[in-house]
Amino acid sequence: MTWKIVADSGCDFREIENLAASAKFVSVPLTIQIGSEVYVDDSGLDIDRMMTNMYASSAAASSACPSPDAYARAFEGAQNILVFTITGGLSGSYNSARVAKEMFLENHPNINIHIVDSLSAGGELDLLVSHANELIAKELSFEEVVSEMTAYQAKTKLIFALAKVDNLVKNGRLSKLLGKVVGLLNIRMVGEASEEGKLELLQKPRGQKKAVVALVDEMLKAGYQGGKAIIAHRNNDKICQQIREAIHAKFPGADIQAVPTSGLCSFYAEEGGILMGYEIA
């Protein structure tokens, strides 16, 4: 059986390490518009330049989901296709993938396609994609992989810590007053993805060290017991190390990975921010 793992750029991977022998990975990019300039979130994107321009612009920036045609092209060439999208609560990517599936199956009725709304982004979406690859490597059937993925998604969560909220303020999702307070008082916005795929604020610690304490505290409350975690970070290696040390102090054998954020996740997390996915018991 041939497989394709298709993910929009709410997933931070440009490629998957140790990709299953029967699988291919395709990243379908979203686009980000800042003023009159449009950035395609693929491997050629200069994320540093995009972020510099975003902060220099007073205009609200926006993102746009892939077209159904972009997804349909990504489906070509495999018998079994798993699709992972950023939360439908923030983007139309999931709906676009569903339209593409209907279109594609009209001409390819014997192909298997399963679409997963991650209800998340960044590290949690990365976890789902990684797990799909592991299941494919075990040579399970399409139905078995889908069943295992559904069960696994119920045991993953996303927690985030934002050091900057300029983008949220520009887009009207956060008040200008709170945005100024975050900057002046070194506040971190610590929150999680809800069951509906919305971002919810949990704590507002002051400073990065307290943010790490808050992160681990919230993970433990949610049922974390030393499972795998992926930290998607925007230029913040230090917080990744601090999180590793804090988790390893409680769970020495925990598998904690760090990856740079994609363009889209950089857009949401902003400078110094993280979007961390982790497994719960």
mmCIF file of C-alpha atoms in Angstrom:
data_model
loop_
_atom_site.group_PDB
_atom_site.id
_atom_site.type_symbol
_atom_site.label_atom_id
_atom_site.label_comp_id
_atom_site.label_asym_id
_atom_site.label_seq_id
_atom_site.Cartn_x
_atom_site.Cartn_y
_atom_site.Cartn_z
ATOM 1 C CA MET A 1 0.000 0.000 0.000
ATOM 2 C CA THR A 2 1.161 3.505 -0.777
ATOM 3 C CA TRP A 3 0.462 6.328 1.658
ATOM 4 C CA LYS A 4 0.484 10.088 1.728
ATOM 5 C CA ILE A 5 0.524 12.228 4.828
ATOM 6 C CA VAL A 6 -0.801 15.639 3.840
ATOM 7 C CA ALA A 7 -0.692 18.530 6.302
ATOM 8 C CA ASP A 8 -1.302 22.235 5.954
ATOM 9 C CA SER A 9 1.345 24.593 7.324
ATOM 10 C CA GLY A 10 -0.323 24.699 10.710
ATOM 11 C CA CYS A 11 2.091 21.765 11.031
ATOM 12 C CA ASP A 12 5.678 22.963 11.432
ATOM 13 C CA PHE A 13 7.329 20.131 9.498
ATOM 14 C CA ARG A 14 8.732 20.735 6.028
ATOM 15 C CA GLU A 15 9.716 17.070 5.972
ATOM 16 C CA ILE A 16 9.377 14.107 8.348
ATOM 17 C CA GLU A 17 12.437 12.413 9.792
ATOM 18 C CA ASN A 18 12.450 8.615 9.428
ATOM 19 C CA LEU A 19 9.501 8.721 7.038
ATOM 20 C CA ALA A 20 7.810 5.318 6.664
ATOM 21 C CA ALA A 21 9.071 3.470 3.597
ATOM 22 C CA SER A 22 5.635 3.337 1.950
ATOM 23 C CA ALA A 23 4.763 6.975 2.657
ATOM 24 C CA LYS A 24 5.282 10.441 1.234
ATOM 25 C CA PHE A 25 4.769 13.698 3.107
ATOM 26 C CA VAL A 26 3.287 16.802 1.488
ATOM 27 C CA SER A 27 2.948 20.195 3.155
ATOM 28 C CA VAL A 28 0.141 22.316 1.698
ATOM 29 C CA PRO A 29 0.917 25.966 2.487
ATOM 30 C CA LEU A 30 -1.382 28.624 3.794
ATOM 31 C CA THR A 31 -0.621 32.213 2.819
ATOM 32 C CA ILE A 32 -0.090 35.234 5.034
ATOM 33 C CA GLN A 33 -0.851 38.758 3.869
ATOM 34 C CA ILE A 34 0.837 41.793 5.434
ATOM 35 C CA GLY A 35 -0.247 45.013 3.787
ATOM 36 C CA SER A 36 -0.058 44.399 0.046
ATOM 37 C CA GLU A 37 2.522 41.586 0.293
ATOM 38 C CA VAL A 38 1.519 37.929 0.295
ATOM 39 C CA TYR A 39 3.811 35.252 1.770
ATOM 40 C CA VAL A 40 3.451 31.590 0.822
ATOM 41 C CA ASP A 41 4.228 29.380 3.817
ATOM 42 C CA ASP A 42 6.440 26.839 2.089
ATOM 43 C CA SER A 43 10.091 25.828 2.395
ATOM 44 C CA GLY A 44 11.173 28.948 0.498
ATOM 45 C CA LEU A 45 9.602 31.401 2.933
ATOM 46 C CA ASP A 46 11.974 33.802 4.708
ATOM 47 C CA ILE A 47 10.145 33.791 8.034
ATOM 48 C CA ASP A 48 12.500 36.317 9.649
ATOM 49 C CA ARG A 49 11.782 38.820 6.879
ATOM 50 C CA MET A 50 8.058 38.182 7.101
ATOM 51 C CA MET A 51 8.038 38.778 10.858
ATOM 52 C CA THR A 52 10.132 41.953 10.537
ATOM 53 C CA ASN A 53 7.692 43.320 7.984
ATOM 54 C CA MET A 54 4.714 42.317 10.106
ATOM 55 C CA TYR A 55 5.978 44.291 13.102
ATOM 56 C CA ALA A 56 6.876 47.261 10.905
ATOM 57 C CA SER A 57 3.359 47.446 9.481
ATOM 58 C CA SER A 58 0.497 49.113 11.320
ATOM 59 C CA ALA A 59 -2.055 47.222 9.222
ATOM 60 C CA ALA A 60 -3.716 44.039 10.433
ATOM 61 C CA ALA A 61 -2.166 40.922 8.920
ATOM 62 C CA SER A 62 -4.266 37.959 7.822
ATOM 63 C CA SER A 63 -3.902 34.367 6.679
ATOM 64 C CA ALA A 64 -5.697 32.438 3.944
ATOM 65 C CA CYS A 65 -6.262 28.700 3.707
ATOM 66 C CA PRO A 66 -5.189 26.465 0.804
ATOM 67 C CA SER A 67 -7.675 26.052 -2.038
ATOM 68 C CA PRO A 68 -9.452 22.724 -2.635
ATOM 69 C CA ASP A 69 -7.388 22.416 -5.835
ATOM 70 C CA ALA A 70 -4.156 22.678 -3.819
ATOM 71 C CA TYR A 71 -5.303 19.824 -1.610
ATOM 72 C CA ALA A 72 -6.502 17.742 -4.560
ATOM 73 C CA ARG A 73 -3.072 18.049 -6.202
ATOM 74 C CA ALA A 74 -1.463 16.873 -2.963
ATOM 75 C CA PHE A 75 -3.661 13.754 -2.970
ATOM 76 C CA GLU A 76 -2.266 12.469 -6.268
ATOM 77 C CA GLY A 77 -0.194 9.299 -6.309
ATOM 78 C CA ALA A 78 -1.227 7.270 -3.263
ATOM 79 C CA GLN A 79 -3.857 4.702 -2.303
ATOM 80 C CA ASN A 80 -4.230 5.814 1.302
ATOM 81 C CA ILE A 81 -4.251 9.476 2.279
ATOM 82 C CA LEU A 82 -4.260 11.050 5.748
ATOM 83 C CA VAL A 83 -4.894 14.796 5.887
ATOM 84 C CA PHE A 84 -4.208 17.020 8.905
ATOM 85 C CA THR A 85 -5.372 20.624 9.146
ATOM 86 C CA ILE A 86 -5.058 23.517 11.542
ATOM 87 C CA THR A 87 -8.118 23.962 13.750
ATOM 88 C CA GLY A 88 -11.292 24.802 11.916
ATOM 89 C CA GLY A 89 -11.864 27.381 14.652
ATOM 90 C CA LEU A 90 -9.142 29.595 13.166
ATOM 91 C CA SER A 91 -9.085 28.690 9.492
ATOM 92 C CA GLY A 92 -11.134 27.356 6.595
ATOM 93 C CA SER A 93 -8.414 24.822 5.800
ATOM 94 C CA TYR A 94 -10.407 21.849 7.118
ATOM 95 C CA ASN A 95 -13.443 22.744 5.004
ATOM 96 C CA SER A 96 -11.212 23.247 1.962
ATOM 97 C CA ALA A 97 -9.740 19.772 2.477
ATOM 98 C CA ARG A 98 -13.251 18.292 2.731
ATOM 99 C CA VAL A 99 -14.276 19.877 -0.576
ATOM 100 C CA ALA A 100 -11.080 18.550 -2.145
ATOM 101 C CA LYS A 101 -11.850 15.046 -0.891
ATOM 102 C CA GLU A 102 -15.302 15.097 -2.489
ATOM 103 C CA MET A 103 -13.840 16.374 -5.767
ATOM 104 C CA PHE A 104 -11.028 13.841 -5.792
ATOM 105 C CA LEU A 105 -13.196 10.820 -4.995
ATOM 106 C CA GLU A 106 -15.469 11.562 -7.947
ATOM 107 C CA ASN A 107 -12.581 10.624 -10.251
ATOM 108 C CA HIS A 108 -10.757 8.248 -7.893
ATOM 109 C CA PRO A 109 -13.497 6.295 -6.079
ATOM 110 C CA ASN A 110 -11.160 3.555 -4.835
ATOM 111 C CA ILE A 111 -8.825 5.885 -2.944
ATOM 112 C CA ASN A 112 -9.002 6.062 0.855
ATOM 113 C CA ILE A 113 -8.950 9.582 2.325
ATOM 114 C CA HIS A 114 -9.321 10.526 5.993
ATOM 115 C CA ILE A 115 -9.246 14.157 7.134
ATOM 116 C CA VAL A 116 -8.377 15.189 10.682
ATOM 117 C CA ASP A 117 -9.329 18.597 12.042
ATOM 118 C CA SER A 118 -6.550 18.881 14.615
ATOM 119 C CA LEU A 119 -8.584 21.430 16.618
ATOM 120 C CA SER A 120 -5.115 22.813 17.238
ATOM 121 C CA ALA A 121 -1.892 24.010 15.614
ATOM 122 C CA GLY A 122 1.866 23.853 16.035
ATOM 123 C CA GLY A 123 3.176 21.237 18.422
ATOM 124 C CA GLU A 124 -0.042 19.245 18.768
ATOM 125 C CA LEU A 125 -0.509 19.061 15.004
ATOM 126 C CA ASP A 126 3.147 17.987 14.779
ATOM 127 C CA LEU A 127 2.464 15.188 17.280
ATOM 128 C CA LEU A 128 -0.477 13.912 15.231
ATOM 129 C CA VAL A 129 1.541 13.864 12.015
ATOM 130 C CA SER A 130 4.460 12.113 13.725
ATOM 131 C CA HIS A 131 2.167 9.473 15.171
ATOM 132 C CA ALA A 132 0.529 8.850 11.801
ATOM 133 C CA ASN A 133 3.962 8.157 10.333
ATOM 134 C CA GLU A 134 4.727 5.687 13.136
ATOM 135 C CA LEU A 135 1.463 3.829 12.546
ATOM 136 C CA ILE A 136 2.074 3.606 8.793
ATOM 137 C CA ALA A 137 5.548 2.191 9.489
ATOM 138 C CA LYS A 138 3.867 -0.644 11.421
ATOM 139 C CA GLU A 139 2.113 -1.664 8.175
ATOM 140 C CA LEU A 140 -1.366 -1.369 9.654
ATOM 141 C CA SER A 141 -4.423 -1.240 7.411
ATOM 142 C CA PHE A 142 -6.037 2.099 6.528
ATOM 143 C CA GLU A 143 -8.945 1.370 8.874
ATOM 144 C CA GLU A 144 -6.567 0.471 11.709
ATOM 145 C CA VAL A 145 -4.532 3.637 11.237
ATOM 146 C CA VAL A 146 -7.670 5.808 11.253
ATOM 147 C CA SER A 147 -8.945 4.115 14.408
ATOM 148 C CA GLU A 148 -5.598 4.482 16.163
ATOM 149 C CA MET A 149 -5.325 8.141 15.140
ATOM 150 C CA THR A 150 -8.780 8.929 16.508
ATOM 151 C CA ALA A 151 -7.873 7.368 19.850
ATOM 152 C CA TYR A 152 -4.506 9.132 19.920
ATOM 153 C CA GLN A 153 -5.936 12.575 19.196
ATOM 154 C CA ALA A 154 -8.149 12.239 22.285
ATOM 155 C CA LYS A 155 -4.948 11.974 24.332
ATOM 156 C CA THR A 156 -3.082 15.007 23.009
ATOM 157 C CA LYS A 157 -3.333 18.665 23.992
ATOM 158 C CA LEU A 158 -1.869 22.052 23.100
ATOM 159 C CA ILE A 159 -0.529 24.633 25.520
ATOM 160 C CA PHE A 160 0.938 27.957 24.447
ATOM 161 C CA ALA A 161 2.943 30.827 25.887
ATOM 162 C CA LEU A 162 3.041 34.160 24.065
ATOM 163 C CA ALA A 163 5.629 36.835 24.794
ATOM 164 C CA LYS A 164 4.211 39.291 22.237
ATOM 165 C CA VAL A 165 0.611 39.911 21.225
ATOM 166 C CA ASP A 166 0.940 42.665 18.592
ATOM 167 C CA ASN A 167 -0.811 40.574 15.977
ATOM 168 C CA LEU A 168 -3.740 39.765 18.261
ATOM 169 C CA VAL A 169 -4.162 43.462 19.040
ATOM 170 C CA LYS A 170 -3.995 44.513 15.360
ATOM 171 C CA ASN A 171 -6.619 41.919 14.481
ATOM 172 C CA GLY A 172 -8.940 43.048 17.259
ATOM 173 C CA ARG A 173 -8.703 39.795 19.211
ATOM 174 C CA LEU A 174 -7.064 41.509 22.193
ATOM 175 C CA SER A 175 -7.508 45.015 23.570
ATOM 176 C CA LYS A 176 -4.814 47.627 22.977
ATOM 177 C CA LEU A 177 -4.625 48.195 26.732
ATOM 178 C CA LEU A 178 -3.905 44.549 27.487
ATOM 179 C CA GLY A 179 -1.397 44.503 24.629
ATOM 180 C CA LYS A 180 0.509 47.397 26.200
ATOM 181 C CA VAL A 181 0.422 45.745 29.636
ATOM 182 C CA VAL A 182 1.898 42.551 28.202
ATOM 183 C CA GLY A 183 4.815 44.506 26.742
ATOM 184 C CA LEU A 184 5.468 46.868 29.651
ATOM 185 C CA LEU A 185 5.185 44.326 32.470
ATOM 186 C CA ASN A 186 6.869 41.382 30.703
ATOM 187 C CA ILE A 187 3.656 39.368 30.918
ATOM 188 C CA ARG A 188 3.337 35.982 29.237
ATOM 189 C CA MET A 189 -0.013 34.791 27.958
ATOM 190 C CA VAL A 190 -0.308 31.103 28.857
ATOM 191 C CA GLY A 191 -3.280 29.204 27.484
ATOM 192 C CA GLU A 192 -4.527 26.108 25.705
ATOM 193 C CA ALA A 193 -6.579 24.940 22.766
ATOM 194 C CA SER A 194 -10.121 24.141 23.886
ATOM 195 C CA GLU A 195 -12.073 21.054 22.848
ATOM 196 C CA GLU A 196 -13.701 23.245 20.194
ATOM 197 C CA GLY A 197 -10.330 24.326 18.785
ATOM 198 C CA LYS A 198 -10.390 27.859 20.203
ATOM 199 C CA LEU A 199 -7.474 29.468 22.044
ATOM 200 C CA GLU A 200 -8.270 30.005 25.725
ATOM 201 C CA LEU A 201 -6.214 31.999 28.231
ATOM 202 C CA LEU A 202 -5.292 30.195 31.468
ATOM 203 C CA GLN A 203 -2.656 32.296 33.233
ATOM 204 C CA LYS A 204 -0.771 35.590 32.868
ATOM 205 C CA PRO A 205 2.580 35.014 34.619
ATOM 206 C CA ARG A 206 5.244 37.713 34.675
ATOM 207 C CA GLY A 207 8.511 36.690 33.031
ATOM 208 C CA GLN A 208 9.668 33.582 31.237
ATOM 209 C CA LYS A 209 10.677 31.562 34.316
ATOM 210 C CA LYS A 210 7.215 31.925 35.827
ATOM 211 C CA ALA A 211 5.700 31.129 32.444
ATOM 212 C CA VAL A 212 7.553 27.800 32.402
ATOM 213 C CA VAL A 213 6.268 27.005 35.897
ATOM 214 C CA ALA A 214 2.734 27.870 34.744
ATOM 215 C CA LEU A 215 3.091 25.721 31.612
ATOM 216 C CA VAL A 216 4.192 22.623 33.488
ATOM 217 C CA ASP A 217 1.558 23.210 36.175
ATOM 218 C CA GLU A 218 -1.203 23.344 33.567
ATOM 219 C CA MET A 219 0.164 20.246 31.823
ATOM 220 C CA LEU A 220 0.040 18.287 35.067
ATOM 221 C CA LYS A 221 -3.518 19.475 35.749
ATOM 222 C CA ALA A 222 -4.518 18.245 32.289
ATOM 223 C CA GLY A 223 -3.135 14.760 32.914
ATOM 224 C CA TYR A 224 0.443 14.875 31.651
ATOM 225 C CA GLN A 225 2.466 11.945 33.032
ATOM 226 C CA GLY A 226 5.711 12.069 31.106
ATOM 227 C CA GLY A 227 4.476 11.433 27.562
ATOM 228 C CA LYS A 228 5.993 12.776 24.378
ATOM 229 C CA ALA A 229 5.921 16.525 23.767
ATOM 230 C CA ILE A 230 6.864 18.757 20.831
ATOM 231 C CA ILE A 231 7.652 22.432 21.437
ATOM 232 C CA ALA A 232 7.149 24.552 18.334
ATOM 233 C CA HIS A 233 8.975 27.789 19.095
ATOM 234 C CA ARG A 234 9.613 31.123 17.428
ATOM 235 C CA ASN A 235 13.263 31.996 18.100
ATOM 236 C CA ASN A 236 13.270 30.898 21.720
ATOM 237 C CA ASP A 237 15.715 28.071 22.320
ATOM 238 C CA LYS A 238 16.056 29.173 25.942
ATOM 239 C CA ILE A 239 12.453 28.474 26.890
ATOM 240 C CA CYS A 240 12.674 25.073 25.186
ATOM 241 C CA GLN A 241 15.622 24.187 27.406
ATOM 242 C CA GLN A 242 13.863 25.521 30.496
ATOM 243 C CA ILE A 243 10.770 23.446 29.720
ATOM 244 C CA ARG A 244 12.884 20.333 29.147
ATOM 245 C CA GLU A 245 14.634 20.811 32.479
ATOM 246 C CA ALA A 246 11.361 21.401 34.332
ATOM 247 C CA ILE A 247 9.704 18.325 32.836
ATOM 248 C CA HIS A 248 12.764 16.094 33.234
ATOM 249 C CA ALA A 249 12.927 17.049 36.906
ATOM 250 C CA LYS A 250 9.580 15.256 37.283
ATOM 251 C CA PHE A 251 9.782 12.752 34.423
ATOM 252 C CA PRO A 252 13.449 12.012 33.579
ATOM 253 C CA GLY A 253 12.614 9.785 30.618
ATOM 254 C CA ALA A 254 10.188 12.142 28.864
ATOM 255 C CA ASP A 255 10.743 12.614 25.116
ATOM 256 C CA ILE A 256 10.736 16.403 24.619
ATOM 257 C CA GLN A 257 11.477 17.685 21.109
ATOM 258 C CA ALA A 258 11.747 21.245 19.833
ATOM 259 C CA VAL A 259 11.107 22.480 16.293
ATOM 260 C CA PRO A 260 11.045 25.977 14.747
ATOM 261 C CA THR A 261 7.589 27.320 13.984
ATOM 262 C CA SER A 262 6.327 27.415 10.410
ATOM 263 C CA GLY A 263 5.441 30.774 8.915
ATOM 264 C CA LEU A 264 1.818 30.395 9.969
ATOM 265 C CA CYS A 265 2.677 29.307 13.508
ATOM 266 C CA SER A 266 5.205 32.159 13.753
ATOM 267 C CA PHE A 267 2.340 34.457 12.726
ATOM 268 C CA TYR A 268 0.226 33.156 15.632
ATOM 269 C CA ALA A 269 2.906 32.558 18.298
ATOM 270 C CA GLU A 270 4.901 35.724 17.468
ATOM 271 C CA GLU A 271 8.503 36.363 18.586
ATOM 272 C CA GLY A 272 9.515 34.268 21.578
ATOM 273 C CA GLY A 273 6.256 32.364 21.638
ATOM 274 C CA ILE A 274 5.665 28.620 21.752
ATOM 275 C CA LEU A 275 2.875 26.253 20.708
ATOM 276 C CA MET A 276 3.539 23.001 22.580
ATOM 277 C CA GLY A 277 1.788 19.713 21.948
ATOM 278 C CA TYR A 278 1.905 16.957 24.539
ATOM 279 C CA GLU A 279 0.446 13.544 25.327
ATOM 280 C CA ILE A 280 -1.765 12.936 28.346
ATOM 281 C CA ALA A 281 -2.496 9.641 30.068
#
